PDB file of N, CA, C and O in Angstrom:
ATOM      1  N   LEU A  16     -16.883 111.887 129.359  1.00  0.00           N
ATOM      2  CA  LEU A  16     -16.157 110.647 129.232  1.00  0.00           C
ATOM      3  C   LEU A  16     -16.485 109.757 130.406  1.00  0.00           C
ATOM      4  O   LEU A  16     -16.840 110.249 131.460  1.00  0.00           O
ATOM      5  N   PRO A  17     -16.327 108.462 130.252  1.00  0.00           N
ATOM      6  CA  PRO A  17     -16.668 107.600 131.374  1.00  0.00           C
ATOM      7  C   PRO A  17     -15.748 107.860 132.561  1.00  0.00           C
ATOM      8  O   PRO A  17     -14.550 108.007 132.395  1.00  0.00           O
ATOM      9  N   ALA A  18     -16.326 107.913 133.735  1.00  0.00           N
ATOM     10  CA  ALA A  18     -15.534 108.122 134.950  1.00  0.00           C
ATOM     11  C   ALA A  18     -15.016 106.767 135.406  1.00  0.00           C
ATOM     12  O   ALA A  18     -15.743 105.996 135.974  1.00  0.00           O
ATOM     13  N   ARG A  19     -13.756 106.474 135.148  1.00  0.00           N
ATOM     14  CA  ARG A  19     -13.243 105.145 135.455  1.00  0.00           C
ATOM     15  C   ARG A  19     -12.302 105.123 136.649  1.00  0.00           C
ATOM     16  O   ARG A  19     -12.257 104.147 137.364  1.00  0.00           O
ATOM     17  N   GLN A  20     -11.524 106.152 136.847  1.00  0.00           N
ATOM     18  CA  GLN A  20     -10.521 106.095 137.889  1.00  0.00           C
ATOM     19  C   GLN A  20     -10.911 106.798 139.190  1.00  0.00           C
ATOM     20  O   GLN A  20     -10.638 106.296 140.256  1.00  0.00           O
ATOM     21  N   VAL A  21     -11.494 107.963 139.102  1.00  0.00           N
ATOM     22  CA  VAL A  21     -11.696 108.768 140.306  1.00  0.00           C
ATOM     23  C   VAL A  21     -13.099 109.335 140.360  1.00  0.00           C
ATOM     24  O   VAL A  21     -13.822 109.343 139.384  1.00  0.00           O
ATOM     25  N   VAL A  22     -13.444 109.826 141.529  1.00  0.00           N
ATOM     26  CA  VAL A  22     -14.721 110.509 141.704  1.00  0.00           C
ATOM     27  C   VAL A  22     -14.437 112.002 141.695  1.00  0.00           C
ATOM     28  O   VAL A  22     -13.549 112.476 142.388  1.00  0.00           O
ATOM     29  N   HIS A  23     -15.153 112.752 140.862  1.00  0.00           N
ATOM     30  CA  HIS A  23     -14.984 114.199 140.764  1.00  0.00           C
ATOM     31  C   HIS A  23     -16.269 114.884 141.193  1.00  0.00           C
ATOM     32  O   HIS A  23     -17.342 114.314 141.100  1.00  0.00           O
ATOM     33  N   ALA A  24     -16.176 116.101 141.636  1.00  0.00           N
ATOM     34  CA  ALA A  24     -17.372 116.876 141.949  1.00  0.00           C
ATOM     35  C   ALA A  24     -17.949 117.433 140.661  1.00  0.00           C
ATOM     36  O   ALA A  24     -17.217 117.895 139.793  1.00  0.00           O
ATOM     37  N   ARG A  25     -19.239 117.398 140.541  1.00  0.00           N
ATOM     38  CA  ARG A  25     -19.898 117.996 139.383  1.00  0.00           C
ATOM     39  C   ARG A  25     -19.780 119.509 139.476  1.00  0.00           C
ATOM     40  O   ARG A  25     -19.957 120.088 140.528  1.00  0.00           O
ATOM     41  N   ARG A  26     -19.548 120.128 138.363  1.00  0.00           N
ATOM     42  CA  ARG A  26     -19.389 121.585 138.343  1.00  0.00           C
ATOM     43  C   ARG A  26     -20.706 122.288 138.630  1.00  0.00           C
ATOM     44  O   ARG A  26     -20.737 123.306 139.292  1.00  0.00           O
ATOM     45  N   GLN A  27     -21.806 121.765 138.134  1.00  0.00           N
ATOM     46  CA  GLN A  27     -23.100 122.423 138.286  1.00  0.00           C
ATOM     47  C   GLN A  27     -23.653 122.284 139.700  1.00  0.00           C
ATOM     48  O   GLN A  27     -24.022 123.258 140.322  1.00  0.00           O
ATOM     49  N   CYS A  28     -23.730 121.072 140.202  1.00  0.00           N
ATOM     50  CA  CYS A  28     -24.418 120.857 141.474  1.00  0.00           C
ATOM     51  C   CYS A  28     -23.467 120.534 142.631  1.00  0.00           C
ATOM     52  O   CYS A  28     -23.910 120.400 143.760  1.00  0.00           O
ATOM     53  N   ARG A  29     -22.198 120.381 142.343  1.00  0.00           N
ATOM     54  CA  ARG A  29     -21.159 120.116 143.348  1.00  0.00           C
ATOM     55  C   ARG A  29     -21.291 118.742 144.026  1.00  0.00           C
ATOM     56  O   ARG A  29     -20.646 118.490 145.017  1.00  0.00           O
ATOM     57  N   GLU A  30     -22.131 117.884 143.491  1.00  0.00           N
ATOM     58  CA  GLU A  30     -22.259 116.518 144.014  1.00  0.00           C
ATOM     59  C   GLU A  30     -21.187 115.641 143.373  1.00  0.00           C
ATOM     60  O   GLU A  30     -20.751 115.907 142.260  1.00  0.00           O
ATOM     61  N   PRO A  31     -20.770 114.584 144.052  1.00  0.00           N
ATOM     62  CA  PRO A  31     -19.753 113.704 143.457  1.00  0.00           C
ATOM     63  C   PRO A  31     -20.278 112.984 142.225  1.00  0.00           C
ATOM     64  O   PRO A  31     -21.470 112.721 142.110  1.00  0.00           O
ATOM     65  N   ILE A  32     -19.372 112.688 141.316  1.00  0.00           N
ATOM     66  CA  ILE A  32     -19.686 111.860 140.154  1.00  0.00           C
ATOM     67  C   ILE A  32     -19.181 110.460 140.490  1.00  0.00           C
ATOM     68  O   ILE A  32     -17.996 110.269 140.753  1.00  0.00           O
ATOM     69  N   ASP A  33     -20.076 109.511 140.476  1.00  0.00           N
ATOM     70  CA  ASP A  33     -19.700 108.145 140.823  1.00  0.00           C
ATOM     71  C   ASP A  33     -18.782 107.539 139.780  1.00  0.00           C
ATOM     72  O   ASP A  33     -18.906 107.798 138.589  1.00  0.00           O
ATOM     73  N   LYS A  34     -17.884 106.714 140.255  1.00  0.00           N
ATOM     74  CA  LYS A  34     -16.976 105.980 139.407  1.00  0.00           C
ATOM     75  C   LYS A  34     -17.784 105.157 138.405  1.00  0.00           C
ATOM     76  O   LYS A  34     -18.774 104.528 138.758  1.00  0.00           O
ATOM     77  N   GLY A  35     -17.386 105.190 137.156  1.00  0.00           N
ATOM     78  CA  GLY A  35     -18.044 104.396 136.136  1.00  0.00           C
ATOM     79  C   GLY A  35     -19.223 105.062 135.456  1.00  0.00           C
ATOM     80  O   GLY A  35     -19.861 104.469 134.597  1.00  0.00           O
ATOM     81  N   THR A  36     -19.535 106.311 135.811  1.00  0.00           N
ATOM     82  CA  THR A  36     -20.649 107.012 135.175  1.00  0.00           C
ATOM     83  C   THR A  36     -20.108 108.050 134.193  1.00  0.00           C
ATOM     84  O   THR A  36     -18.968 108.495 134.299  1.00  0.00           O
ATOM     85  N   TRP A  37     -20.940 108.431 133.256  1.00  0.00           N
ATOM     86  CA  TRP A  37     -20.549 109.417 132.257  1.00  0.00           C
ATOM     87  C   TRP A  37     -20.531 110.816 132.851  1.00  0.00           C
ATOM     88  O   TRP A  37     -21.307 111.129 133.742  1.00  0.00           O
ATOM     89  N   ARG A  38     -19.635 111.647 132.322  1.00  0.00           N
ATOM     90  CA  ARG A  38     -19.578 113.060 132.668  1.00  0.00           C
ATOM     91  C   ARG A  38     -19.121 113.816 131.441  1.00  0.00           C
ATOM     92  O   ARG A  38     -18.544 113.223 130.523  1.00  0.00           O
ATOM     93  N   ILE A  39     -19.364 115.101 131.415  1.00  0.00           N
ATOM     94  CA  ILE A  39     -18.909 115.956 130.311  1.00  0.00           C
ATOM     95  C   ILE A  39     -17.726 116.766 130.827  1.00  0.00           C
ATOM     96  O   ILE A  39     -17.845 117.493 131.814  1.00  0.00           O
ATOM     97  N   ARG A  40     -16.602 116.609 130.163  1.00  0.00           N
ATOM     98  CA  ARG A  40     -15.394 117.340 130.558  1.00  0.00           C
ATOM     99  C   ARG A  40     -15.470 118.759 129.982  1.00  0.00           C
ATOM    100  O   ARG A  40     -15.806 118.956 128.818  1.00  0.00           O
ATOM    101  N   LEU A  41     -15.150 119.733 130.793  1.00  0.00           N
ATOM    102  CA  LEU A  41     -15.136 121.129 130.351  1.00  0.00           C
ATOM    103  C   LEU A  41     -13.700 121.594 130.147  1.00  0.00           C
ATOM    104  O   LEU A  41     -12.824 121.308 130.969  1.00  0.00           O
ATOM    105  N   VAL A  42     -13.482 122.289 129.056  1.00  0.00           N
ATOM    106  CA  VAL A  42     -12.185 122.893 128.771  1.00  0.00           C
ATOM    107  C   VAL A  42     -12.459 124.310 128.289  1.00  0.00           C
ATOM    108  O   VAL A  42     -13.294 124.526 127.418  1.00  0.00           O
ATOM    109  N   PHE A  43     -11.778 125.271 128.875  1.00  0.00           N
ATOM    110  CA  PHE A  43     -11.958 126.666 128.510  1.00  0.00           C
ATOM    111  C   PHE A  43     -10.766 127.142 127.679  1.00  0.00           C
ATOM    112  O   PHE A  43      -9.630 126.744 127.931  1.00  0.00           O
ATOM    113  N   HIS A  44     -11.041 127.983 126.704  1.00  0.00           N
ATOM    114  CA  HIS A  44      -9.997 128.575 125.874  1.00  0.00           C
ATOM    115  C   HIS A  44      -9.943 130.067 126.191  1.00  0.00           C
ATOM    116  O   HIS A  44     -10.869 130.804 125.889  1.00  0.00           O
ATOM    117  N   GLU A  45      -8.861 130.463 126.836  1.00  0.00           N
ATOM    118  CA  GLU A  45      -8.704 131.859 127.236  1.00  0.00           C
ATOM    119  C   GLU A  45      -7.305 132.338 126.862  1.00  0.00           C
ATOM    120  O   GLU A  45      -6.319 131.685 127.187  1.00  0.00           O
ATOM    121  N   GLU A  46      -7.256 133.451 126.169  1.00  0.00           N
ATOM    122  CA  GLU A  46      -5.991 134.066 125.782  1.00  0.00           C
ATOM    123  C   GLU A  46      -5.070 133.082 125.072  1.00  0.00           C
ATOM    124  O   GLU A  46      -3.867 133.023 125.326  1.00  0.00           O
ATOM    125  N   GLY A  47      -5.649 132.256 124.190  1.00  0.00           N
ATOM    126  CA  GLY A  47      -4.866 131.324 123.392  1.00  0.00           C
ATOM    127  C   GLY A  47      -4.434 130.058 124.091  1.00  0.00           C
ATOM    128  O   GLY A  47      -3.656 129.281 123.556  1.00  0.00           O
ATOM    129  N   VAL A  48      -4.935 129.834 125.307  1.00  0.00           N
ATOM    130  CA  VAL A  48      -4.531 128.662 126.079  1.00  0.00           C
ATOM    131  C   VAL A  48      -5.765 127.872 126.499  1.00  0.00           C
ATOM    132  O   VAL A  48      -6.771 128.445 126.937  1.00  0.00           O
ATOM    133  N   PHE A  49      -5.693 126.542 126.367  1.00  0.00           N
ATOM    134  CA  PHE A  49      -6.768 125.675 126.851  1.00  0.00           C
ATOM    135  C   PHE A  49      -6.510 125.333 128.309  1.00  0.00           C
ATOM    136  O   PHE A  49      -5.392 124.997 128.685  1.00  0.00           O
ATOM    137  N   SER A  50      -7.552 125.436 129.134  1.00  0.00           N
ATOM    138  CA  SER A  50      -7.442 125.135 130.558  1.00  0.00           C
ATOM    139  C   SER A  50      -8.565 124.198 130.976  1.00  0.00           C
ATOM    140  O   SER A  50      -9.711 124.394 130.578  1.00  0.00           O
ATOM    141  N   PRO A  51      -8.249 123.185 131.807  1.00  0.00           N
ATOM    142  CA  PRO A  51      -9.311 122.293 132.280  1.00  0.00           C
ATOM    143  C   PRO A  51     -10.304 123.058 133.146  1.00  0.00           C
ATOM    144  O   PRO A  51      -9.919 123.939 133.914  1.00  0.00           O
ATOM    145  N   GLY A  52     -11.592 122.730 132.983  1.00  0.00           N
ATOM    146  CA  GLY A  52     -12.619 123.456 133.715  1.00  0.00           C
ATOM    147  C   GLY A  52     -13.502 122.592 134.584  1.00  0.00           C
ATOM    148  O   GLY A  52     -14.521 123.047 135.061  1.00  0.00           O
ATOM    149  N   GLY A  53     -13.127 121.334 134.768  1.00  0.00           N
ATOM    150  CA  GLY A  53     -13.930 120.447 135.603  1.00  0.00           C
ATOM    151  C   GLY A  53     -14.854 119.585 134.761  1.00  0.00           C
ATOM    152  O   GLY A  53     -14.617 119.366 133.575  1.00  0.00           O
ATOM    153  N   PHE A  54     -15.913 119.115 135.396  1.00  0.00           N
ATOM    154  CA  PHE A  54     -16.835 118.186 134.763  1.00  0.00           C
ATOM    155  C   PHE A  54     -18.269 118.551 135.091  1.00  0.00           C
ATOM    156  O   PHE A  54     -18.535 119.151 136.125  1.00  0.00           O
ATOM    157  N   VAL A  55     -19.174 118.157 134.204  1.00  0.00           N
ATOM    158  CA  VAL A  55     -20.610 118.306 134.423  1.00  0.00           C
ATOM    159  C   VAL A  55     -21.224 116.921 134.284  1.00  0.00           C
ATOM    160  O   VAL A  55     -20.982 116.226 133.286  1.00  0.00           O
ATOM    161  N   HIS A  56     -21.964 116.503 135.291  1.00  0.00           N
ATOM    162  CA  HIS A  56     -22.659 115.226 135.225  1.00  0.00           C
ATOM    163  C   HIS A  56     -23.741 115.312 134.155  1.00  0.00           C
ATOM    164  O   HIS A  56     -24.324 116.371 133.944  1.00  0.00           O
ATOM    165  N   LEU A  57     -24.020 114.218 133.466  1.00  0.00           N
ATOM    166  CA  LEU A  57     -25.033 114.245 132.412  1.00  0.00           C
ATOM    167  C   LEU A  57     -26.374 114.764 132.908  1.00  0.00           C
ATOM    168  O   LEU A  57     -27.068 115.473 132.195  1.00  0.00           O
ATOM    169  N   ALA A  58     -26.733 114.434 134.121  1.00  0.00           N
ATOM    170  CA  ALA A  58     -28.017 114.881 134.669  1.00  0.00           C
ATOM    171  C   ALA A  58     -28.073 116.397 134.853  1.00  0.00           C
ATOM    172  O   ALA A  58     -29.156 116.973 134.920  1.00  0.00           O
ATOM    173  N   CYS A  59     -26.926 117.054 134.901  1.00  0.00           N
ATOM    174  CA  CYS A  59     -26.873 118.504 135.119  1.00  0.00           C
ATOM    175  C   CYS A  59     -26.669 119.287 133.827  1.00  0.00           C
ATOM    176  O   CYS A  59     -26.565 120.509 133.851  1.00  0.00           O
ATOM    177  N   ARG A  60     -26.604 118.622 132.698  1.00  0.00           N
ATOM    178  CA  ARG A  60     -26.238 119.281 131.445  1.00  0.00           C
ATOM    179  C   ARG A  60     -27.202 120.376 131.028  1.00  0.00           C
ATOM    180  O   ARG A  60     -26.777 121.424 130.561  1.00  0.00           O
ATOM    181  N   GLU A  61     -28.506 120.132 131.186  1.00  0.00           N
ATOM    182  CA  GLU A  61     -29.472 121.147 130.750  1.00  0.00           C
ATOM    183  C   GLU A  61     -29.342 122.422 131.564  1.00  0.00           C
ATOM    184  O   GLU A  61     -29.370 123.521 131.018  1.00  0.00           O
ATOM    185  N   ALA A  62     -29.183 122.287 132.863  1.00  0.00           N
ATOM    186  CA  ALA A  62     -29.042 123.469 133.715  1.00  0.00           C
ATOM    187  C   ALA A  62     -27.731 124.202 133.424  1.00  0.00           C
ATOM    188  O   ALA A  62     -27.695 125.431 133.367  1.00  0.00           O
ATOM    189  N   TYR A  63     -26.655 123.451 133.208  1.00  0.00           N
ATOM    190  CA  TYR A  63     -25.357 124.088 132.984  1.00  0.00           C
ATOM    191  C   TYR A  63     -25.272 124.747 131.615  1.00  0.00           C
ATOM    192  O   TYR A  63     -24.855 125.905 131.487  1.00  0.00           O
ATOM    193  N   PHE A  64     -25.652 124.025 130.566  1.00  0.00           N
ATOM    194  CA  PHE A  64     -25.519 124.542 129.206  1.00  0.00           C
ATOM    195  C   PHE A  64     -26.747 125.314 128.737  1.00  0.00           C
ATOM    196  O   PHE A  64     -26.726 125.916 127.667  1.00  0.00           O
ATOM    197  N   GLU A  65     -27.815 125.272 129.514  1.00  0.00           N
ATOM    198  CA  GLU A  65     -29.081 125.920 129.165  1.00  0.00           C
ATOM    199  C   GLU A  65     -29.588 125.434 127.809  1.00  0.00           C
ATOM    200  O   GLU A  65     -30.141 126.192 127.017  1.00  0.00           O
ATOM    201  N   ALA A  66     -29.370 124.149 127.552  1.00  0.00           N
ATOM    202  CA  ALA A  66     -29.828 123.502 126.319  1.00  0.00           C
ATOM    203  C   ALA A  66     -29.943 122.014 126.605  1.00  0.00           C
ATOM    204  O   ALA A  66     -29.120 121.454 127.333  1.00  0.00           O
ATOM    205  N   GLY A  67     -30.934 121.380 126.029  1.00  0.00           N
ATOM    206  CA  GLY A  67     -31.124 119.956 126.278  1.00  0.00           C
ATOM    207  C   GLY A  67     -30.461 119.059 125.254  1.00  0.00           C
ATOM    208  O   GLY A  67     -29.956 117.998 125.582  1.00  0.00           O
ATOM    209  N   ASP A  68     -30.449 119.489 124.007  1.00  0.00           N
ATOM    210  CA  ASP A  68     -29.940 118.645 122.940  1.00  0.00           C
ATOM    211  C   ASP A  68     -28.494 119.002 122.613  1.00  0.00           C
ATOM    212  O   ASP A  68     -28.217 119.898 121.811  1.00  0.00           O
ATOM    213  N   ILE A  69     -27.565 118.297 123.261  1.00  0.00           N
ATOM    214  CA  ILE A  69     -26.144 118.547 123.027  1.00  0.00           C
ATOM    215  C   ILE A  69     -25.437 117.284 122.551  1.00  0.00           C
ATOM    216  O   ILE A  69     -24.216 117.200 122.594  1.00  0.00           O
ATOM    217  N   VAL A  70     -26.209 116.317 122.071  1.00  0.00           N
ATOM    218  CA  VAL A  70     -25.654 115.021 121.673  1.00  0.00           C
ATOM    219  C   VAL A  70     -24.548 115.188 120.637  1.00  0.00           C
ATOM    220  O   VAL A  70     -23.436 114.677 120.814  1.00  0.00           O
ATOM    221  N   GLU A  71     -24.835 115.870 119.543  1.00  0.00           N
ATOM    222  CA  GLU A  71     -23.852 115.992 118.463  1.00  0.00           C
ATOM    223  C   GLU A  71     -22.596 116.738 118.909  1.00  0.00           C
ATOM    224  O   GLU A  71     -21.486 116.368 118.530  1.00  0.00           O
ATOM    225  N   GLN A  72     -22.756 117.772 119.735  1.00  0.00           N
ATOM    226  CA  GLN A  72     -21.594 118.518 120.210  1.00  0.00           C
ATOM    227  C   GLN A  72     -20.708 117.643 121.105  1.00  0.00           C
ATOM    228  O   GLN A  72     -19.483 117.663 120.990  1.00  0.00           O
ATOM    229  N   VAL A  73     -21.335 116.894 122.003  1.00  0.00           N
ATOM    230  CA  VAL A  73     -20.562 116.033 122.907  1.00  0.00           C
ATOM    231  C   VAL A  73     -19.833 114.960 122.103  1.00  0.00           C
ATOM    232  O   VAL A  73     -18.646 114.696 122.332  1.00  0.00           O
ATOM    233  N   LEU A  74     -20.507 114.348 121.146  1.00  0.00           N
ATOM    234  CA  LEU A  74     -19.870 113.316 120.333  1.00  0.00           C
ATOM    235  C   LEU A  74     -18.751 113.891 119.459  1.00  0.00           C
ATOM    236  O   LEU A  74     -17.704 113.258 119.281  1.00  0.00           O
ATOM    237  N   TYR A  75     -18.953 115.081 118.943  1.00  0.00           N
ATOM    238  CA  TYR A  75     -17.929 115.728 118.126  1.00  0.00           C
ATOM    239  C   TYR A  75     -16.627 115.921 118.908  1.00  0.00           C
ATOM    240  O   TYR A  75     -15.528 115.705 118.397  1.00  0.00           O
ATOM    241  N   PHE A  76     -16.752 116.333 120.160  1.00  0.00           N
ATOM    242  CA  PHE A  76     -15.576 116.589 120.988  1.00  0.00           C
ATOM    243  C   PHE A  76     -15.139 115.358 121.788  1.00  0.00           C
ATOM    244  O   PHE A  76     -14.381 115.483 122.751  1.00  0.00           O
ATOM    245  N   SER A  77     -15.587 114.177 121.358  1.00  0.00           N
ATOM    246  CA  SER A  77     -15.200 112.915 122.000  1.00  0.00           C
ATOM    247  C   SER A  77     -14.644 111.941 120.964  1.00  0.00           C
ATOM    248  O   SER A  77     -15.121 110.812 120.839  1.00  0.00           O
ATOM    249  N   PRO A  78     -13.629 112.344 120.198  1.00  0.00           N
ATOM    250  CA  PRO A  78     -13.138 111.490 119.116  1.00  0.00           C
ATOM    251  C   PRO A  78     -12.482 110.198 119.597  1.00  0.00           C
ATOM    252  O   PRO A  78     -12.359 109.252 118.827  1.00  0.00           O
ATOM    253  N   GLY A  79     -12.082 110.124 120.842  1.00  0.00           N
ATOM    254  CA  GLY A  79     -11.415 108.937 121.363  1.00  0.00           C
ATOM    255  C   GLY A  79     -12.349 107.791 121.718  1.00  0.00           C
ATOM    256  O   GLY A  79     -11.894 106.689 122.028  1.00  0.00           O
ATOM    257  N   LEU A  80     -13.657 108.034 121.665  1.00  0.00           N
ATOM    258  CA  LEU A  80     -14.607 106.977 122.003  1.00  0.00           C
ATOM    259  C   LEU A  80     -14.773 106.018 120.833  1.00  0.00           C
ATOM    260  O   LEU A  80     -14.866 106.440 119.684  1.00  0.00           O
ATOM    261  N   ASP A  81     -14.843 104.720 121.148  1.00  0.00           N
ATOM    262  CA  ASP A  81     -15.126 103.753 120.088  1.00  0.00           C
ATOM    263  C   ASP A  81     -16.629 103.751 119.802  1.00  0.00           C
ATOM    264  O   ASP A  81     -17.405 104.433 120.472  1.00  0.00           O
ATOM    265  N   ASP A  82     -17.037 103.004 118.787  1.00  0.00           N
ATOM    266  CA  ASP A  82     -18.438 103.000 118.360  1.00  0.00           C
ATOM    267  C   ASP A  82     -19.386 102.543 119.462  1.00  0.00           C
ATOM    268  O   ASP A  82     -20.484 103.079 119.603  1.00  0.00           O
ATOM    269  N   VAL A  83     -18.977 101.574 120.252  1.00  0.00           N
ATOM    270  CA  VAL A  83     -19.826 101.069 121.336  1.00  0.00           C
ATOM    271  C   VAL A  83     -20.051 102.150 122.384  1.00  0.00           C
ATOM    272  O   VAL A  83     -21.180 102.399 122.815  1.00  0.00           O
ATOM    273  N   ASP A  84     -18.967 102.828 122.796  1.00  0.00           N
ATOM    274  CA  ASP A  84     -19.092 103.899 123.789  1.00  0.00           C
ATOM    275  C   ASP A  84     -19.866 105.092 123.233  1.00  0.00           C
ATOM    276  O   ASP A  84     -20.650 105.726 123.942  1.00  0.00           O
ATOM    277  N   ARG A  85     -19.675 105.405 121.954  1.00  0.00           N
ATOM    278  CA  ARG A  85     -20.413 106.516 121.337  1.00  0.00           C
ATOM    279  C   ARG A  85     -21.915 106.239 121.365  1.00  0.00           C
ATOM    280  O   ARG A  85     -22.712 107.127 121.673  1.00  0.00           O
ATOM    281  N   GLU A  86     -22.297 105.007 121.045  1.00  0.00           N
ATOM    282  CA  GLU A  86     -23.720 104.662 121.058  1.00  0.00           C
ATOM    283  C   GLU A  86     -24.276 104.678 122.482  1.00  0.00           C
ATOM    284  O   GLU A  86     -25.385 105.152 122.727  1.00  0.00           O
ATOM    285  N   ALA A  87     -23.509 104.179 123.442  1.00  0.00           N
ATOM    286  CA  ALA A  87     -23.943 104.197 124.844  1.00  0.00           C
ATOM    287  C   ALA A  87     -24.125 105.629 125.324  1.00  0.00           C
ATOM    288  O   ALA A  87     -25.124 105.947 125.996  1.00  0.00           O
ATOM    289  N   LEU A  88     -23.195 106.511 124.974  1.00  0.00           N
ATOM    290  CA  LEU A  88     -23.305 107.914 125.364  1.00  0.00           C
ATOM    291  C   LEU A  88     -24.499 108.568 124.681  1.00  0.00           C
ATOM    292  O   LEU A  88     -25.248 109.307 125.306  1.00  0.00           O
ATOM    293  N   ARG A  89     -24.693 108.277 123.406  1.00  0.00           N
ATOM    294  CA  ARG A  89     -25.852 108.826 122.675  1.00  0.00           C
ATOM    295  C   ARG A  89     -27.155 108.432 123.371  1.00  0.00           C
ATOM    296  O   ARG A  89     -28.040 109.256 123.578  1.00  0.00           O
ATOM    297  N   LEU A  90     -27.253 107.180 123.796  1.00  0.00           N
ATOM    298  CA  LEU A  90     -28.466 106.713 124.488  1.00  0.00           C
ATOM    299  C   LEU A  90     -28.646 107.424 125.834  1.00  0.00           C
ATOM    300  O   LEU A  90     -29.743 107.802 126.205  1.00  0.00           O
ATOM    301  N   GLU A  91     -27.554 107.590 126.568  1.00  0.00           N
ATOM    302  CA  GLU A  91     -27.612 108.287 127.864  1.00  0.00           C
ATOM    303  C   GLU A  91     -28.063 109.734 127.698  1.00  0.00           C
ATOM    304  O   GLU A  91     -28.751 110.281 128.553  1.00  0.00           O
ATOM    305  N   LEU A  92     -27.646 110.349 126.589  1.00  0.00           N
ATOM    306  CA  LEU A  92     -28.007 111.747 126.331  1.00  0.00           C
ATOM    307  C   LEU A  92     -29.395 111.888 125.716  1.00  0.00           C
ATOM    308  O   LEU A  92     -29.878 112.994 125.495  1.00  0.00           O
ATOM    309  N   GLY A  93     -30.017 110.748 125.428  1.00  0.00           N
ATOM    310  CA  GLY A  93     -31.378 110.790 124.892  1.00  0.00           C
ATOM    311  C   GLY A  93     -31.441 111.066 123.410  1.00  0.00           C
ATOM    312  O   GLY A  93     -32.464 111.536 122.909  1.00  0.00           O
ATOM    313  N   GLY A  94     -30.364 110.799 122.690  1.00  0.00           N
ATOM    314  CA  GLY A  94     -30.349 111.078 121.269  1.00  0.00           C
ATOM    315  C   GLY A  94     -30.354 109.846 120.500  1.00  0.00           C
ATOM    316  O   GLY A  94     -30.226 109.380 119.551  1.00  0.00           O
TER     317      GLY A  94
END
């Protein structure tokens, strides 16, 4: 999701995520409970997920994005 309010550390490389840049929010499901897991910067996605093409998965789990933001994210992800 777009980073609008705060700067967070990237989960993969531990570098800050600049305000206004895209990041992938992580949520873990353990023992029937969802827990926040931090963020992965788009540039770190391949190393973290060990896959390059995650466009459809990211868009699927981003239902709150409008069409303009979805297209911008798709372009950033190279899809």
